[in-house]
mmCIF file of C-alpha atoms in Angstrom:
data_model
loop_
_atom_site.group_PDB
_atom_site.id
_atom_site.type_symbol
_atom_site.label_atom_id
_atom_site.label_comp_id
_atom_site.label_asym_id
_atom_site.label_seq_id
_atom_site.Cartn_x
_atom_site.Cartn_y
_atom_site.Cartn_z
ATOM 1 C CA UNK A 18 -75.841 91.123 72.341
ATOM 2 C CA UNK A 19 -78.762 93.299 73.432
ATOM 3 C CA UNK A 20 -76.915 94.308 76.592
ATOM 4 C CA UNK A 21 -74.070 95.710 74.473
ATOM 5 C CA UNK A 22 -76.174 97.386 71.767
ATOM 6 C CA UNK A 23 -78.548 99.005 74.273
ATOM 7 C CA UNK A 24 -75.718 100.344 76.418
ATOM 8 C CA UNK A 25 -72.909 100.923 73.946
ATOM 9 C CA UNK A 26 -72.205 104.513 75.153
ATOM 10 C CA UNK A 27 -71.903 103.255 78.742
ATOM 11 C CA UNK A 28 -69.510 100.485 77.768
ATOM 12 C CA UNK A 29 -67.546 102.805 75.486
ATOM 13 C CA UNK A 30 -67.173 105.431 78.214
ATOM 14 C CA UNK A 31 -65.918 102.784 80.651
ATOM 15 C CA UNK A 32 -63.603 101.291 78.035
ATOM 16 C CA UNK A 33 -62.024 104.678 77.324
ATOM 17 C CA UNK A 34 -61.666 105.297 81.062
ATOM 18 C CA UNK A 35 -59.771 102.037 81.537
ATOM 19 C CA UNK A 36 -57.653 102.693 78.455
ATOM 20 C CA UNK A 37 -56.773 106.194 79.645
ATOM 21 C CA UNK A 38 -55.918 104.926 83.128
ATOM 22 C CA UNK A 39 -53.725 102.189 81.674
ATOM 23 C CA UNK A 40 -51.816 104.447 79.296
ATOM 24 C CA UNK A 41 -51.147 107.326 81.705
ATOM 25 C CA UNK A 42 -50.360 105.049 84.663
ATOM 26 C CA UNK A 43 -48.147 102.939 82.413
ATOM 27 C CA UNK A 44 -46.090 105.953 81.345
ATOM 28 C CA UNK A 45 -45.703 107.022 84.983
ATOM 29 C CA UNK A 46 -44.741 103.476 85.988
ATOM 30 C CA UNK A 47 -42.092 103.270 83.269
ATOM 31 C CA UNK A 48 -40.567 106.620 84.209
ATOM 32 C CA UNK A 49 -40.499 105.837 87.930
ATOM 33 C CA UNK A 50 -39.355 102.268 87.251
ATOM 34 C CA UNK A 51 -36.346 103.430 85.241
ATOM 35 C CA UNK A 52 -35.489 105.979 87.940
ATOM 36 C CA UNK A 53 -35.777 103.430 90.755
ATOM 37 C CA UNK A 54 -33.759 100.863 88.806
ATOM 38 C CA UNK A 55 -31.015 103.477 88.524
ATOM 39 C CA UNK A 56 -31.242 104.087 92.265
ATOM 40 C CA UNK A 57 -31.067 100.351 92.966
ATOM 41 C CA UNK A 58 -27.725 99.969 91.175
ATOM 42 C CA UNK A 59 -26.341 103.364 92.143
ATOM 43 C CA UNK A 60 -22.978 103.572 93.925
ATOM 44 C CA UNK A 61 -24.546 106.170 96.258
ATOM 45 C CA UNK A 62 -25.780 104.328 99.358
ATOM 46 C CA UNK A 63 -28.735 106.637 100.233
ATOM 47 C CA UNK A 64 -30.086 106.262 96.681
ATOM 48 C CA UNK A 65 -29.740 102.473 96.855
ATOM 49 C CA UNK A 66 -31.539 102.468 100.200
ATOM 50 C CA UNK A 67 -34.342 104.638 98.831
ATOM 51 C CA UNK A 68 -34.771 102.438 95.760
ATOM 52 C CA UNK A 69 -34.763 99.277 97.861
ATOM 53 C CA UNK A 70 -37.312 100.738 100.277
ATOM 54 C CA UNK A 71 -39.545 101.884 97.408
ATOM 55 C CA UNK A 72 -39.619 98.426 95.831
ATOM 56 C CA UNK A 73 -39.949 96.535 99.117
ATOM 57 C CA UNK A 74 -42.861 98.614 100.410
ATOM 58 C CA UNK A 75 -44.833 98.818 97.181
ATOM 59 C CA UNK A 76 -44.388 95.202 96.105
ATOM 60 C CA UNK A 77 -45.578 93.986 99.500
ATOM 61 C CA UNK A 78 -48.516 96.376 99.890
ATOM 62 C CA UNK A 79 -51.957 95.384 98.557
ATOM 63 C CA UNK A 80 -52.970 97.731 95.755
ATOM 64 C CA UNK A 81 -56.351 98.390 97.373
ATOM 65 C CA UNK A 82 -54.607 99.563 100.535
ATOM 66 C CA UNK A 83 -52.378 101.837 98.462
ATOM 67 C CA UNK A 84 -55.497 103.365 96.895
ATOM 68 C CA UNK A 85 -56.852 104.107 100.366
ATOM 69 C CA UNK A 86 -53.531 105.670 101.396
ATOM 70 C CA UNK A 87 -53.468 107.929 98.326
ATOM 71 C CA UNK A 88 -57.173 108.847 98.189
ATOM 72 C CA UNK A 89 -57.688 109.316 101.936
ATOM 73 C CA UNK A 90 -54.176 110.115 103.114
ATOM 74 C CA UNK A 91 -52.952 112.800 100.711
ATOM 75 C CA UNK A 92 -55.896 115.174 101.330
ATOM 76 C CA UNK A 93 -54.848 115.255 105.013
ATOM 77 C CA UNK A 94 -51.696 117.005 103.800
ATOM 78 C CA UNK A 95 -53.772 119.477 101.765
ATOM 79 C CA UNK A 96 -53.050 117.602 98.535
ATOM 80 C CA UNK A 97 -56.468 117.600 96.894
ATOM 81 C CA UNK A 98 -56.588 116.209 93.365
ATOM 82 C CA UNK A 99 -59.233 114.647 91.102
ATOM 83 C CA UNK A 100 -59.940 110.985 91.852
ATOM 84 C CA UNK A 101 -58.583 110.074 88.418
ATOM 85 C CA UNK A 102 -55.231 111.646 89.304
ATOM 86 C CA UNK A 103 -55.171 109.806 92.623
ATOM 87 C CA UNK A 104 -55.832 106.555 90.744
ATOM 88 C CA UNK A 105 -52.985 107.255 88.305
ATOM 89 C CA UNK A 106 -50.612 107.923 91.202
ATOM 90 C CA UNK A 107 -51.594 104.717 93.001
ATOM 91 C CA UNK A 108 -51.410 102.531 89.898
ATOM 92 C CA UNK A 109 -48.257 104.169 88.536
ATOM 93 C CA UNK A 110 -46.293 103.998 91.787
ATOM 94 C CA UNK A 111 -47.399 100.433 92.512
ATOM 95 C CA UNK A 112 -46.509 99.191 89.029
ATOM 96 C CA UNK A 113 -43.193 101.059 89.004
ATOM 97 C CA UNK A 114 -41.850 98.684 91.647
ATOM 98 C CA UNK A 115 -42.380 95.734 89.307
ATOM 99 C CA UNK A 116 -40.948 97.636 86.333
ATOM 100 C CA UNK A 117 -37.908 98.490 88.460
ATOM 101 C CA UNK A 118 -37.245 94.852 89.328
ATOM 102 C CA UNK A 119 -37.673 93.768 85.718
ATOM 103 C CA UNK A 120 -35.151 96.394 84.628
ATOM 104 C CA UNK A 121 -32.759 95.517 87.434
ATOM 105 C CA UNK A 122 -32.793 91.876 86.355
ATOM 106 C CA UNK A 123 -31.942 93.064 82.839
ATOM 107 C CA UNK A 124 -29.130 95.245 84.144
ATOM 108 C CA UNK A 125 -27.690 92.235 85.958
ATOM 109 C CA UNK A 126 -27.420 90.375 82.636
ATOM 110 C CA UNK A 127 -25.023 92.997 81.262
ATOM 111 C CA UNK A 128 -21.391 91.923 81.878
ATOM 112 C CA UNK A 129 -19.731 93.983 84.597
ATOM 113 C CA UNK A 130 -16.820 94.616 82.270
ATOM 114 C CA UNK A 131 -19.016 96.828 80.107
ATOM 115 C CA UNK A 132 -19.536 99.290 82.940
ATOM 116 C CA UNK A 133 -15.902 99.131 83.983
ATOM 117 C CA UNK A 134 -14.796 99.878 80.418
ATOM 118 C CA UNK A 135 -17.159 102.853 80.258
ATOM 119 C CA UNK A 136 -15.876 104.239 83.540
ATOM 120 C CA UNK A 137 -12.277 103.770 82.373
ATOM 121 C CA UNK A 138 -13.137 106.067 79.474
ATOM 122 C CA UNK A 139 -14.166 108.748 81.940
ATOM 123 C CA UNK A 140 -17.923 108.294 81.688
ATOM 124 C CA UNK A 141 -19.994 109.138 84.764
ATOM 125 C CA UNK A 142 -22.354 106.648 86.406
ATOM 126 C CA UNK A 143 -25.341 108.298 84.733
ATOM 127 C CA UNK A 144 -23.694 108.173 81.322
ATOM 128 C CA UNK A 145 -22.626 104.563 81.811
ATOM 129 C CA UNK A 146 -26.118 103.547 82.851
ATOM 130 C CA UNK A 147 -27.942 105.500 80.146
ATOM 131 C CA UNK A 148 -25.611 104.943 77.195
ATOM 132 C CA UNK A 149 -24.003 101.550 77.832
ATOM 133 C CA UNK A 150 -25.984 99.465 80.329
ATOM 134 C CA UNK A 151 -29.669 100.364 79.871
ATOM 135 C CA UNK A 152 -29.792 99.874 76.073
ATOM 136 C CA UNK A 153 -28.439 96.342 76.513
ATOM 137 C CA UNK A 154 -30.635 95.582 79.524
ATOM 138 C CA UNK A 155 -33.723 96.779 77.643
ATOM 139 C CA UNK A 156 -33.395 93.948 75.122
ATOM 140 C CA UNK A 157 -33.942 91.268 77.750
ATOM 141 C CA UNK A 158 -36.811 92.909 79.651
ATOM 142 C CA UNK A 159 -39.316 93.766 76.913
ATOM 143 C CA UNK A 160 -41.434 90.653 77.541
ATOM 144 C CA UNK A 161 -41.442 90.946 81.369
ATOM 145 C CA UNK A 162 -42.401 94.618 81.210
ATOM 146 C CA UNK A 163 -45.171 93.719 78.767
ATOM 147 C CA UNK A 164 -46.557 91.299 81.356
ATOM 148 C CA UNK A 165 -46.378 94.040 83.990
ATOM 149 C CA UNK A 166 -48.338 96.410 81.740
ATOM 150 C CA UNK A 167 -51.008 93.764 81.154
ATOM 151 C CA UNK A 168 -51.308 93.338 84.928
ATOM 152 C CA UNK A 169 -51.630 97.126 85.222
ATOM 153 C CA UNK A 170 -54.578 97.153 82.818
ATOM 154 C CA UNK A 171 -56.377 94.561 84.927
ATOM 155 C CA UNK A 172 -55.442 96.251 88.214
ATOM 156 C CA UNK A 173 -57.080 99.463 86.992
ATOM 157 C CA UNK A 174 -60.440 97.826 87.807
ATOM 158 C CA UNK A 175 -59.851 98.757 91.458
ATOM 159 C CA UNK A 176 -60.142 102.444 90.545
ATOM 160 C CA UNK A 177 -63.881 101.991 89.940
ATOM 161 C CA UNK A 178 -64.381 101.603 93.689
ATOM 162 C CA UNK A 179 -62.935 105.085 94.167
ATOM 163 C CA UNK A 180 -65.311 107.075 91.953
ATOM 164 C CA UNK A 181 -63.189 106.708 88.807
ATOM 165 C CA UNK A 182 -64.892 105.879 85.519
ATOM 166 C CA UNK A 183 -63.562 102.584 84.185
ATOM 167 C CA UNK A 184 -64.831 99.469 82.472
ATOM 168 C CA UNK A 185 -65.633 97.217 85.423
ATOM 169 C CA UNK A 186 -67.668 99.937 87.088
ATOM 170 C CA UNK A 187 -70.234 99.836 84.278
ATOM 171 C CA UNK A 188 -71.772 96.730 85.827
ATOM 172 C CA UNK A 189 -73.321 98.851 88.610
ATOM 173 C CA UNK A 190 -75.249 100.997 86.161
ATOM 174 C CA UNK A 191 -76.409 98.034 84.102
ATOM 175 C CA UNK A 192 -77.326 96.013 87.175
ATOM 176 C CA UNK A 193 -79.562 98.852 88.349
ATOM 177 C CA UNK A 194 -81.241 98.808 84.940
ATOM 178 C CA UNK A 195 -82.059 95.137 85.380
ATOM 179 C CA UNK A 196 -79.735 93.601 82.796
ATOM 180 C CA UNK A 197 -78.396 90.069 83.266
ATOM 181 C CA UNK A 198 -75.209 90.231 85.290
ATOM 182 C CA UNK A 199 -73.744 87.311 83.310
ATOM 183 C CA UNK A 200 -73.997 89.112 79.970
ATOM 184 C CA UNK A 201 -72.929 92.374 81.579
ATOM 185 C CA UNK A 202 -69.688 90.857 82.823
ATOM 186 C CA UNK A 203 -69.164 88.969 79.571
ATOM 187 C CA UNK A 204 -68.910 92.208 77.596
ATOM 188 C CA UNK A 205 -66.762 93.768 80.314
ATOM 189 C CA UNK A 206 -64.401 90.798 79.977
ATOM 190 C CA UNK A 207 -64.321 91.303 76.206
ATOM 191 C CA UNK A 208 -63.305 94.926 76.740
ATOM 192 C CA UNK A 209 -60.419 93.945 79.011
ATOM 193 C CA UNK A 210 -59.422 91.253 76.535
ATOM 194 C CA UNK A 211 -59.184 93.835 73.742
ATOM 195 C CA UNK A 212 -56.937 96.059 75.856
ATOM 196 C CA UNK A 213 -54.656 93.280 77.073
ATOM 197 C CA UNK A 214 -54.322 91.741 73.620
ATOM 198 C CA UNK A 215 -53.399 95.166 72.217
ATOM 199 C CA UNK A 216 -50.697 95.560 74.884
ATOM 200 C CA UNK A 217 -49.429 92.049 74.182
ATOM 201 C CA UNK A 218 -49.281 92.743 70.434
ATOM 202 C CA UNK A 219 -47.425 96.010 71.004
ATOM 203 C CA UNK A 220 -44.750 94.380 73.161
ATOM 204 C CA UNK A 221 -44.459 91.448 70.763
ATOM 205 C CA UNK A 222 -43.642 93.960 68.023
ATOM 206 C CA UNK A 223 -41.094 95.678 70.271
ATOM 207 C CA UNK A 224 -39.552 92.336 71.195
ATOM 208 C CA UNK A 225 -39.294 91.395 67.516
ATOM 209 C CA UNK A 226 -37.559 94.665 66.679
ATOM 210 C CA UNK A 227 -35.121 94.237 69.553
ATOM 211 C CA UNK A 228 -34.366 90.673 68.437
ATOM 212 C CA UNK A 229 -33.704 91.942 64.927
ATOM 213 C CA UNK A 230 -31.375 94.673 66.198
ATOM 214 C CA UNK A 231 -29.256 92.077 67.954
#
């Protein structure tokens, strides 16, 4: 307990850093995931190809490598941003591929006749997807997306290796101060547990509300 009480500001700063990374990257991942899911089922071939390429590349690229590409590659094109922003881009884009596939699996559960009926009423593809298909698909993908967001929270630990303040990175400071590495990592694990349990509780609530609306 002494490790925590003596270094509470350090832990708290790292905890907030991880929480901020998770929330902002999660929002970006959801937005990009919805967009890419739309591309994946689009009748326009170039959009389908782009969505497929996005998912294929990102799902099969190690996240650490993606961090290196963003942090070291973008500045070569005169795109210089804070390391936190680079971390959000890497985490958000990487996670969006998994969100996209979760949404696409939900879209595939919606009977094809629903879309055909919407189009027969004169609705465009965007209207059909946004008004008819996505609301129904959303009901079946709440739990999978929750799991993706939990994975995002844990993946944010990689950002600490790229000069971003986050929870796992606090062990370096405490190790230099001579604290036991076992107790240091124990309290770090507790911090991640709090975040992941909060995400799980949030998506359980959403899943319950969706089940009720059915």
